[in-house]
Coordinates of C-alpha atoms and ligand atoms in Angstrom, one line a residue:
X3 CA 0.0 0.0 0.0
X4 CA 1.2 3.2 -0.8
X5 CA 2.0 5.7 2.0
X6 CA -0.1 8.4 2.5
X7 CA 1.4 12.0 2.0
X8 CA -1.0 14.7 2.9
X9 CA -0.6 18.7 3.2
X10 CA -1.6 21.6 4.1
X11 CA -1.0 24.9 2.2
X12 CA -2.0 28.5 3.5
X13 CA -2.1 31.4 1.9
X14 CA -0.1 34.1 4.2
X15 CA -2.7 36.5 4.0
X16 CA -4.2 36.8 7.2
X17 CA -4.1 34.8 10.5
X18 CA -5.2 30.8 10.4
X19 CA -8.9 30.9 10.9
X20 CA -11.2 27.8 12.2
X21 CA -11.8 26.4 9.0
X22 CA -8.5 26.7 8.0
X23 CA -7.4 24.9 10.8
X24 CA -9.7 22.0 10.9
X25 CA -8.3 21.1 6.9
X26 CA -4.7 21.2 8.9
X27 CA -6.2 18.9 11.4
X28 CA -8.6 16.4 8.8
X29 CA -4.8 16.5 6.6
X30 CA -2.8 16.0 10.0
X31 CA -4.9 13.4 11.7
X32 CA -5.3 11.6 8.4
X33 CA -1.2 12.0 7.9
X34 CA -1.1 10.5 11.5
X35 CA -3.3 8.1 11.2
X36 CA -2.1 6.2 8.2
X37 CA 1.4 6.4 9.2
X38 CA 1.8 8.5 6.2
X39 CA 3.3 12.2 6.1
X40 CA 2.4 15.4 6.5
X41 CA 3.7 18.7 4.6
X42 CA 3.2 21.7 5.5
X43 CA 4.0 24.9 2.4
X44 CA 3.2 28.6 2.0
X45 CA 1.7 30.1 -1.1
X46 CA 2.6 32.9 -1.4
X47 CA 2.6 33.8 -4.4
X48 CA 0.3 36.6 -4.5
X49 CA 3.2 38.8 -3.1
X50 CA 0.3 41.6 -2.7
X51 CA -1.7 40.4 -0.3
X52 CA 1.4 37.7 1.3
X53 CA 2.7 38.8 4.5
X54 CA 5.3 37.8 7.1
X55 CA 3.0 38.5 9.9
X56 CA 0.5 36.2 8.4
X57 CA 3.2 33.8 8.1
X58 CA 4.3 34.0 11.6
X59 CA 0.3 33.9 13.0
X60 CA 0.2 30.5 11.1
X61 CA 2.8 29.0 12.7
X62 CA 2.0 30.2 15.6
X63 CA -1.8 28.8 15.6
X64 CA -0.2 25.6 13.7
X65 CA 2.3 25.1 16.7
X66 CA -0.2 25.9 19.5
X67 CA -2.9 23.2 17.8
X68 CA -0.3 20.8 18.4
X69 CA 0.3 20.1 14.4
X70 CA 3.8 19.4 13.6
X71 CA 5.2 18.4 9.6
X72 CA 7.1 16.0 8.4
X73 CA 8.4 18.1 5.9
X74 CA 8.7 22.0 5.0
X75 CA 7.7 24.4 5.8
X76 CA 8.2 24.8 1.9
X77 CA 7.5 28.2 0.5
X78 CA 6.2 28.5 -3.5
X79 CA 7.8 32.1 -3.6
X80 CA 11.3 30.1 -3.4
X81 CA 10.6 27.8 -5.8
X82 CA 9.9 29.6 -9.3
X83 CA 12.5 27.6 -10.7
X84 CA 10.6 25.1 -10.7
X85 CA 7.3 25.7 -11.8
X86 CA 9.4 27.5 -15.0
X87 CA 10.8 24.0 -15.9
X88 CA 7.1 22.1 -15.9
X89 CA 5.6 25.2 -17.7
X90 CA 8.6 24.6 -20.4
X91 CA 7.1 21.0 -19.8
X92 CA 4.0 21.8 -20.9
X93 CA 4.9 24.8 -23.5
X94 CA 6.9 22.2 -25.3
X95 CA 4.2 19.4 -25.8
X96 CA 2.4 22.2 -26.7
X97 CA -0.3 22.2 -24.1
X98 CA 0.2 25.8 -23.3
X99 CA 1.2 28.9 -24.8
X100 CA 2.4 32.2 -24.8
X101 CA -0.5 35.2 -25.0
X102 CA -0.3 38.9 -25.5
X103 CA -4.1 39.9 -25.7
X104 CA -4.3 43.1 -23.7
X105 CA -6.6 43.2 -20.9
X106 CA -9.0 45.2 -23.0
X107 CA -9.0 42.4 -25.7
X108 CA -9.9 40.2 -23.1
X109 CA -12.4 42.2 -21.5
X110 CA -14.0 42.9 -25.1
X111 CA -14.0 38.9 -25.2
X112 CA -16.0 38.5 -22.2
X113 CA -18.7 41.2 -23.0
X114 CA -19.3 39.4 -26.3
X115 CA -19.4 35.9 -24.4
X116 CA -22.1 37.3 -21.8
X117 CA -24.1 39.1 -24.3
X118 CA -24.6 36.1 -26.3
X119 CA -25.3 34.1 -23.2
X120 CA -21.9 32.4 -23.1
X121 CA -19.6 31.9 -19.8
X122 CA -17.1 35.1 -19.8
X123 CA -14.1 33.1 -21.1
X124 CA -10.6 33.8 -23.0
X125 CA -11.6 32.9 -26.9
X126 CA -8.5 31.4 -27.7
X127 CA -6.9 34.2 -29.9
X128 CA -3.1 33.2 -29.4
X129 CA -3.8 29.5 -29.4
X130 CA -2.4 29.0 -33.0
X131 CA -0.2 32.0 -33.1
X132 CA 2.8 29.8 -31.8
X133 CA 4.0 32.9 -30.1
X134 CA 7.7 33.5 -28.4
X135 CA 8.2 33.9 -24.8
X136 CA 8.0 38.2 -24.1
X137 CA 7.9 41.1 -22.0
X138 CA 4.4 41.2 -20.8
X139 CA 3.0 37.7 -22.3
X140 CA 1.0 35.3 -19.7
X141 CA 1.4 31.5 -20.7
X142 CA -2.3 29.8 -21.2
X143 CA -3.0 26.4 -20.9
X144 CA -4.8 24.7 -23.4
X145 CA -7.9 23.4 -22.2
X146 CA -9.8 20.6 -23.9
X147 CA -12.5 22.7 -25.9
X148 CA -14.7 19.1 -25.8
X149 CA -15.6 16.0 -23.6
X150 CA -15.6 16.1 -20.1
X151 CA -13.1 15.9 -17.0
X152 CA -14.2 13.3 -14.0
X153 CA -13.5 14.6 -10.4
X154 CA -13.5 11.3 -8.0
X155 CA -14.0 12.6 -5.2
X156 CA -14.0 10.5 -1.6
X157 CA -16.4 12.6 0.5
X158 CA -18.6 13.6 -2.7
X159 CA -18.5 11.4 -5.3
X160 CA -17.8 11.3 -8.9
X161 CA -17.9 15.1 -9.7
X162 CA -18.5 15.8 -13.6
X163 CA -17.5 18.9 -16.1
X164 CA -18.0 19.6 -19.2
X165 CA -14.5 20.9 -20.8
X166 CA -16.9 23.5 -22.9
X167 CA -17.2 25.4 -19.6
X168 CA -13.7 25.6 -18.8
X169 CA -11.3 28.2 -21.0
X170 CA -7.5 28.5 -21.7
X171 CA -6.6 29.6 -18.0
X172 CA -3.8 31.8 -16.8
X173 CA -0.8 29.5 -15.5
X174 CA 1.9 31.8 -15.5
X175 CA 1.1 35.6 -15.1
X176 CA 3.0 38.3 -17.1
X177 CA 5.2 39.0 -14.5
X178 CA 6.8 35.6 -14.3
X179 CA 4.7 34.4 -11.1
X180 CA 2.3 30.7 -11.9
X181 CA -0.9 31.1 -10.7
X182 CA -3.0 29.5 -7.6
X183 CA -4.2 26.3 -10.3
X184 CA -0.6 25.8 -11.6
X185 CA 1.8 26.0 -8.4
X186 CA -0.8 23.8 -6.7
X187 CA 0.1 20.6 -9.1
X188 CA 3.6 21.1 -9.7
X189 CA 3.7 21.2 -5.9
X190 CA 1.4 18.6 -5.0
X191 CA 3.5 16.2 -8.0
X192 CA 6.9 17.3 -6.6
X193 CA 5.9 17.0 -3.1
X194 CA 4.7 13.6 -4.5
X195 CA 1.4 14.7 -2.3
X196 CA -1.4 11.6 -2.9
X197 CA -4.3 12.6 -0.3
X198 CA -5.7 15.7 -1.2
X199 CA -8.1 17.1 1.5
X200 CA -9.1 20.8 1.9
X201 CA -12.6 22.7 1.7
X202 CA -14.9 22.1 -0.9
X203 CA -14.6 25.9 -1.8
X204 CA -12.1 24.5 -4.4
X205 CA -14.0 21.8 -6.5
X206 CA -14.4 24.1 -8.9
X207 CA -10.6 24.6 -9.2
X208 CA -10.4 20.7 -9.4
X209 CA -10.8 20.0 -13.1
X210 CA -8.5 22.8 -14.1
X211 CA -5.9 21.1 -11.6
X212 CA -6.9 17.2 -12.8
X213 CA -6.3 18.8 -16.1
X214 CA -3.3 19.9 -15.2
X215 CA -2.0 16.8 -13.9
X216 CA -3.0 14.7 -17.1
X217 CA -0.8 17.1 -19.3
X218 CA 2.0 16.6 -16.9
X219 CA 1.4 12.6 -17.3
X220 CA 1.0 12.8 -13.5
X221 CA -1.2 10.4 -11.6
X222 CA -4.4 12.1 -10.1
X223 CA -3.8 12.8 -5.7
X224 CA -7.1 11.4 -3.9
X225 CA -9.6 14.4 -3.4
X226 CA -11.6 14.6 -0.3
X227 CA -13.6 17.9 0.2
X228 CA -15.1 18.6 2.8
X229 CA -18.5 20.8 3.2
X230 CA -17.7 24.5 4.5
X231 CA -17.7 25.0 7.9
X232 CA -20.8 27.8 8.4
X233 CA -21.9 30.1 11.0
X234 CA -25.2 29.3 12.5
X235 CA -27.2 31.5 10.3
X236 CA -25.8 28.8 7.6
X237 CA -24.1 31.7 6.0
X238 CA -20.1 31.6 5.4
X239 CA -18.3 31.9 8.3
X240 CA -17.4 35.5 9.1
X241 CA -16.3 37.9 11.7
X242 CA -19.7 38.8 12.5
X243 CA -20.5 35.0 13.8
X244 CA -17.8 35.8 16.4
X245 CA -13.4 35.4 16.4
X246 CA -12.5 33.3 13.4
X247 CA -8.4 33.4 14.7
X248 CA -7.3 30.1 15.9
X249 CA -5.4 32.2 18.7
X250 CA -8.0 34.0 19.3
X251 CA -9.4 31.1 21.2
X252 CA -6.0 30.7 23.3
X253 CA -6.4 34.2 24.7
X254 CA -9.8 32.9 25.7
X255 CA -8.7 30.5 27.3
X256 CA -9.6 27.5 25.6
X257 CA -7.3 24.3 25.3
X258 CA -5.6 23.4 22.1
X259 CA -7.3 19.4 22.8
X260 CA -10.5 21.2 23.1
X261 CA -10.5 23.3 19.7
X262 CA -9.2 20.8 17.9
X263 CA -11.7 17.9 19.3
X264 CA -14.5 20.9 18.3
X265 CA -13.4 21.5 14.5
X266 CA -12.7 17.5 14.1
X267 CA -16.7 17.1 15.0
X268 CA -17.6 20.3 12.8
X269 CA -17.2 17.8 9.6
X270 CA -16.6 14.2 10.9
X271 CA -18.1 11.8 13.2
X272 CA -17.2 8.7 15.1
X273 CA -20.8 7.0 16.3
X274 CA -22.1 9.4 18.5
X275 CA -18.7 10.1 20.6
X276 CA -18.4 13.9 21.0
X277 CA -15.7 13.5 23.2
X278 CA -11.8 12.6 21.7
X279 CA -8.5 13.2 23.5
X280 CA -5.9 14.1 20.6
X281 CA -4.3 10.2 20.6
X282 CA -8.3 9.1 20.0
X283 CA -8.6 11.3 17.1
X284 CA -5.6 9.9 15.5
X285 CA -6.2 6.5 16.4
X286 CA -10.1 7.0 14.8
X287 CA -10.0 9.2 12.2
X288 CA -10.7 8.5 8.7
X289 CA -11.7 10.0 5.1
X290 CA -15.3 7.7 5.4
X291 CA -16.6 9.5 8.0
X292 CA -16.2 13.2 6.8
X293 CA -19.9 14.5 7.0
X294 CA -21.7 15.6 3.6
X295 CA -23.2 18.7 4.8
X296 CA -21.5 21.5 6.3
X297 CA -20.4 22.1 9.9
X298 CA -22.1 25.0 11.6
X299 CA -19.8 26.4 14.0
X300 CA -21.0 27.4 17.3
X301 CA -18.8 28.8 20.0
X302 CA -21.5 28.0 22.9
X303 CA -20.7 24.2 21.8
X304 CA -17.2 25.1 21.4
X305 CA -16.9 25.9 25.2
X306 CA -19.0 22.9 26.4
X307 CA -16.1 20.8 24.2
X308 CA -13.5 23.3 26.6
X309 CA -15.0 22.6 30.0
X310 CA -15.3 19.0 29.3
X311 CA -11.2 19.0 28.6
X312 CA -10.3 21.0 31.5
X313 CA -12.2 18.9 33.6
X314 CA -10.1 15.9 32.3
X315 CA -6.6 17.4 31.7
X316 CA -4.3 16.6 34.6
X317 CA -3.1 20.1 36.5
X318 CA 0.2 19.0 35.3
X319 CA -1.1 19.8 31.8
X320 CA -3.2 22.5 32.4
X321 CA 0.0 24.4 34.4
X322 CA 1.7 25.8 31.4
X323 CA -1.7 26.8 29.8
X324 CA -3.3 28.0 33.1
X325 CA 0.2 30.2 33.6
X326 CA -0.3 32.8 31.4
X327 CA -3.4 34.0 33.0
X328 CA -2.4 33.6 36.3
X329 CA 0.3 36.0 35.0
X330 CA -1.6 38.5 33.2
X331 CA -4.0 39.0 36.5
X332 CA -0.1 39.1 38.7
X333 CA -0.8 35.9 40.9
X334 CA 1.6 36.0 43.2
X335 CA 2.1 32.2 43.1
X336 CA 5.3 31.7 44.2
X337 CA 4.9 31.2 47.6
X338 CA 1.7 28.5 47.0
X339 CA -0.3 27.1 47.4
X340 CA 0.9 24.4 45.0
X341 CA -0.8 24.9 41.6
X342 CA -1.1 21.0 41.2
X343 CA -3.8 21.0 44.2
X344 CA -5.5 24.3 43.1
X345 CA -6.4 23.1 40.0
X346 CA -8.6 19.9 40.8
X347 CA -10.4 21.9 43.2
X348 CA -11.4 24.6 40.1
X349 CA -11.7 22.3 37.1
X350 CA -15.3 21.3 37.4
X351 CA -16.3 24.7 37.7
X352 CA -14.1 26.5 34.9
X353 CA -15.6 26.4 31.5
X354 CA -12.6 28.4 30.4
X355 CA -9.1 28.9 31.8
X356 CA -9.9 32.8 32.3
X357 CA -12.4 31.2 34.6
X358 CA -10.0 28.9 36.4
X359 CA -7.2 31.6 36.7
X360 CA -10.1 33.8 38.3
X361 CA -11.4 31.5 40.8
X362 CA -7.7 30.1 41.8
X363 CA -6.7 34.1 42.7
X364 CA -7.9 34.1 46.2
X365 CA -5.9 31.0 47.1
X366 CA -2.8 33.6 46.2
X367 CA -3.7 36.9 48.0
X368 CA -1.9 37.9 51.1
X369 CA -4.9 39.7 52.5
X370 CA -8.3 38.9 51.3
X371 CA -10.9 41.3 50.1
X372 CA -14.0 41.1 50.6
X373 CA -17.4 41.2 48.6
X374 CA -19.4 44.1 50.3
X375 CA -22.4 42.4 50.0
X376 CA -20.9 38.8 51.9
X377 CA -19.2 40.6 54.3
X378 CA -22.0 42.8 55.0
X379 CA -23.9 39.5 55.7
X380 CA -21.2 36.8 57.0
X381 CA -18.9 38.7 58.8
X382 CA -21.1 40.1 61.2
X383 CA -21.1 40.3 65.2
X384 CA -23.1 37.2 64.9
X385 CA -20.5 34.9 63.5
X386 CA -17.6 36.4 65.5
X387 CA -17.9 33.4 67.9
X388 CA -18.3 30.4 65.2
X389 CA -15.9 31.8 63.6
X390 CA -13.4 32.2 67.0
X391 CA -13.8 28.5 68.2
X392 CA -13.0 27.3 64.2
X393 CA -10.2 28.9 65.0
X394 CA -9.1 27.7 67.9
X395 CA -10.2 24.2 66.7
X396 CA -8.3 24.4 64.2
X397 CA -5.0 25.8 65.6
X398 CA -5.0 22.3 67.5
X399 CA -4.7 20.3 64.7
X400 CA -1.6 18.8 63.6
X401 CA -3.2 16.7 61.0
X402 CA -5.2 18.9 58.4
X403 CA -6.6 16.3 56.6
X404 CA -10.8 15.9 55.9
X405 CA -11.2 13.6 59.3
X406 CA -9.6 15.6 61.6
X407 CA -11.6 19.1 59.5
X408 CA -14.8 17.6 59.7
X409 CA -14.5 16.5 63.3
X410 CA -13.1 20.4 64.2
X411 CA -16.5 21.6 62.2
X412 CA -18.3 19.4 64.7
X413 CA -17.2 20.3 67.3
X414 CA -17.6 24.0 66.6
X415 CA -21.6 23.3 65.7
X416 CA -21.7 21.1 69.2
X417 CA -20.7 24.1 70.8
X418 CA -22.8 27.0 68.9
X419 CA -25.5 24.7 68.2
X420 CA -25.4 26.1 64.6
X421 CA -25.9 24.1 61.3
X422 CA -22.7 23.5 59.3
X423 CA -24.3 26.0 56.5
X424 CA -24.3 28.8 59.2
X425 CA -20.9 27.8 59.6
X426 CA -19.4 27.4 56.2
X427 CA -20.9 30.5 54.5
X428 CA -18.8 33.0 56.7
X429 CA -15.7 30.8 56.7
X430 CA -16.0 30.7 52.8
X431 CA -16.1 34.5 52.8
X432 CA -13.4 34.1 55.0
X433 CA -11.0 32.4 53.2
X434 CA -12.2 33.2 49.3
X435 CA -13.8 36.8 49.9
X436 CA -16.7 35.5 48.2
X437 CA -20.2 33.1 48.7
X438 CA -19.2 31.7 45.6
X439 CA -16.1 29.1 45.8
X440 CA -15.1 24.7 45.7
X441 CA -16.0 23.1 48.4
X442 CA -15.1 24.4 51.8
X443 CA -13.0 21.6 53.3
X444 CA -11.3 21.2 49.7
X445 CA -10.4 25.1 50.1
X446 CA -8.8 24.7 53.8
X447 CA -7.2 21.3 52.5
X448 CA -5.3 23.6 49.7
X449 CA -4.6 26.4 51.4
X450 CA -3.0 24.8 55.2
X451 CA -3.1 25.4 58.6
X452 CA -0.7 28.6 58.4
X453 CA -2.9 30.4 55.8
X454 CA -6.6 29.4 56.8
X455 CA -5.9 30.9 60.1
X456 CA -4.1 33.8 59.0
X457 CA -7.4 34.7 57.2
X458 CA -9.7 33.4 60.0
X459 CA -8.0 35.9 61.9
X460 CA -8.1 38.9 59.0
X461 CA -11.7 38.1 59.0
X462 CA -12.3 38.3 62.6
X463 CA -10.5 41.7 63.0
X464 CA -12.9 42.9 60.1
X465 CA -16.2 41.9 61.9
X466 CA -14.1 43.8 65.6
X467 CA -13.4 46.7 63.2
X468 CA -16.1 46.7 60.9
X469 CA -14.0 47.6 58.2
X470 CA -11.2 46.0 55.9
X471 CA -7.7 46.0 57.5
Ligands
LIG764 N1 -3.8 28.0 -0.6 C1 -5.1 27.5 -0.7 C2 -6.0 28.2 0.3 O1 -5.5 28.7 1.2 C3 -5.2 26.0 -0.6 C4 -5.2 25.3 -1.8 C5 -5.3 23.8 -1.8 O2 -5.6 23.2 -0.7 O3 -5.2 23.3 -2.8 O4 -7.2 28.1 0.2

């Protein structure tokens, strides 16, 4: 069997969007999967719209997705020596040739093509003229003026088109550079690329390219292409249906497992498994199961897909994600608690890691600030005692572990005769500043003996002073 060799070719002109990244995944995971390879090039050939920075935000979003190549990054604009030898290739069988119609000949052609009815298209003027290579001529390839050209297609089908529709496209513009149709096969034949899998956006480029590929006496890639990936007003994908940036996701705070698992879904299914950790997808992922309608893309969803792989991730995997945003709000987490027991206390409750970073900051503080409203009603004269035995009770302990907690709770309610609720709530705004935090023991379990009664003691000093110290 032959090995597969898949890629995945941006054009640098703007950052990697969503759809953009789940072809890098489908040709990735498929790459992955099969054992086969995966290249990665730039075309950028249209050196108007190309940039660096767009070059730079792609392999950025490529890295942070977790994609790696097996080869490249090539880039097209280094490789015009190349794409000048297979157009001498094709110039000298004589499927292409050289053509000087001005662009007002050409736009006089298309006027007369619409006003009869016909498809704007090139007429063919220079097709006989045999003309020389010159300053300012574009080489045409010659199409088939009859018969048709068969797209096989994996997720669509046999694909049909009438050559009649097609005209003598542009493969090398005047200024030397080979157009999107062109530099696509000579790459994909040099690259010896065999799995072709990108958005169907560019079926109707396929018979120009299959074309292409028959004049070259080049064996057809496999085409898979796969339905758009809409917004949820089944429109294409656009700013308006919220970011589109790959990385715009990261400064969200999703999880690279969690977009990718996401896009995967948007346009391929395993059963009725939502749920994939990156070694599943490769291990399952396949060309058969590539949906036939397009993905709508829904960022609610999205972030169901994140929570679930927060709450999964181990904190030692979540640390260098989490990090950033602990950073950005200046956690002062060097003197602890440790992050590693933090994080299982938060990651049922974060849907995001903005979220998590948020709700690990009071474990950080030094002094704790409270919420008006919960210390207005839970650090009050009324919970001065509970909140002076806990204290006490728990200045006792050597052993902070949930036994020897629960029983210092108990003894506390023996003694007030209050409900553990009446208890908890003011420790919680205690310790956190909030009414809103994990569990209570899970929060004294984190944050020890020295630091609980450190803020049991802030907080008493509040309710003598009645204000924040
Ligand atoms: N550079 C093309 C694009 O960004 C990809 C072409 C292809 O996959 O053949 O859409």
């Amino acid at each position: 069997m032959k090995s597969v060799i898949t890629r995945f070719p941006p054009s640098p002109s703007g950052y990697l969007h969503v759809g953009g990244a789940r072809t890098a995944l489908f040709n990735w995971l498929y790459a992955r999967h099969m054992q086969g390879k995966f290249v990665v090039r730039i075309e950028d050939t249209d050196t108007q719209r190309s940039t660096q920075a767009s070059i730079d935000a792609i392999f950025e979003a490529l890295e942070w997705l977790g994609i790696d190549w097996d080869e490249g990054p090539f880039f097209q604009s280094k490789r015009l020596a190349i794409y000048a030898e297979y157009l001498q290739k094709l110039i000298d069988t004589g499927r292409a040739y050289y053509c000087t119609c001005s662009p007002e000949a050409i736009e006089a052609m298309r006027q007369k093509a619409t006003a009869t009815g016909g498809k704007p298209k090139y007429d063919g003027t220079c097709r006989k003229k045999g003309l020389e290579q010159k300053e300012g001529a574009v080489i045409r390839f010659k199409s088939p003026l009859t018969g048709t050209t068969v797209m096989p297609d994996l997720v669509k089908g046999n694909i049909v088109f009438q050559n009649s529709e097609l005209d003598d496209f542009i493969i090398c513009r005047s200024d030397g550079m080979p157009t999107y149709n062109f530099a696509v096969v000579v790459d994909d034949i040099t690259m010896e690329i065999n799995t072709v899998i990108r958005g169907d956006d560019h079926v109707n480029n396929t018979p120009k390219q299959i074309l292409l590929f028959l004049a070259l006496n080049c064996e057809l890639p496999d085409f898979a292409h796969v339905p758009m990936v809409l917004g949820q007003d089944r429109s294409r994908l656009s700013k308006r249906h919220g970011a589109m940036s790959v990385t715009a996701y990261r400064d969200m705070g999703f999880l690279p497992e969690a977009v990718n698992n996401y896009l995967v879904r948007l346009g391929w299914s395993y059963g009725d498994q939502e749920f994939f950790t990156p070694d599943e997808l490769i291990a399952k992922f396949n060309l058969e199961n590539i949906g036939r309608s397009p993905g709508i893309f829904d960022t609610e969803k999205m972030l169901a897909f994140n929570a679930d792989h927060i709450k999964a991730a181990s904190p030692s995997k979540l640390i260098p994600h989490l990090m950033p945003f602990l950073k950005a709000q200046e956690s002062d987490i060097e003197k602890g608690p440790d992050l590693e027991k933090i994080i299982p206390t938060l990651s049922s409750r974060s849907k995001t890691l903005i979220e998590m970073a948020e709700g690990a900051q009071f474990y950080f503080a030094e002094t704790i600030q409270y919420e008006t409203k919960a210390a207005k009603k839970f650090l009050k004269e009324a919970t001065n005692a509970p909140l002076a035995m806990l204290a006490d009770e728990l200045e006792k302990l050597d052993v902070f572990d949930e036994k020897h907690l629960e029983n210092a709770f108990k003894n506390v309610m023996m003694q007030t005769g209050l409900k553990l609720g009446k208890i908890a709530q003011p420790v919680r705004v205690a310790l956190t500043g909030t009414t809103v935090s994990p569990g209570i023991f899970e929060i004294i379990d984190v944050l020890g003996k020295k630091r609980v009664l450190q803020r049991l003691r802030q907080a008493l000093a509040f309710i003598q002073n009645g204000k924040q110290t």
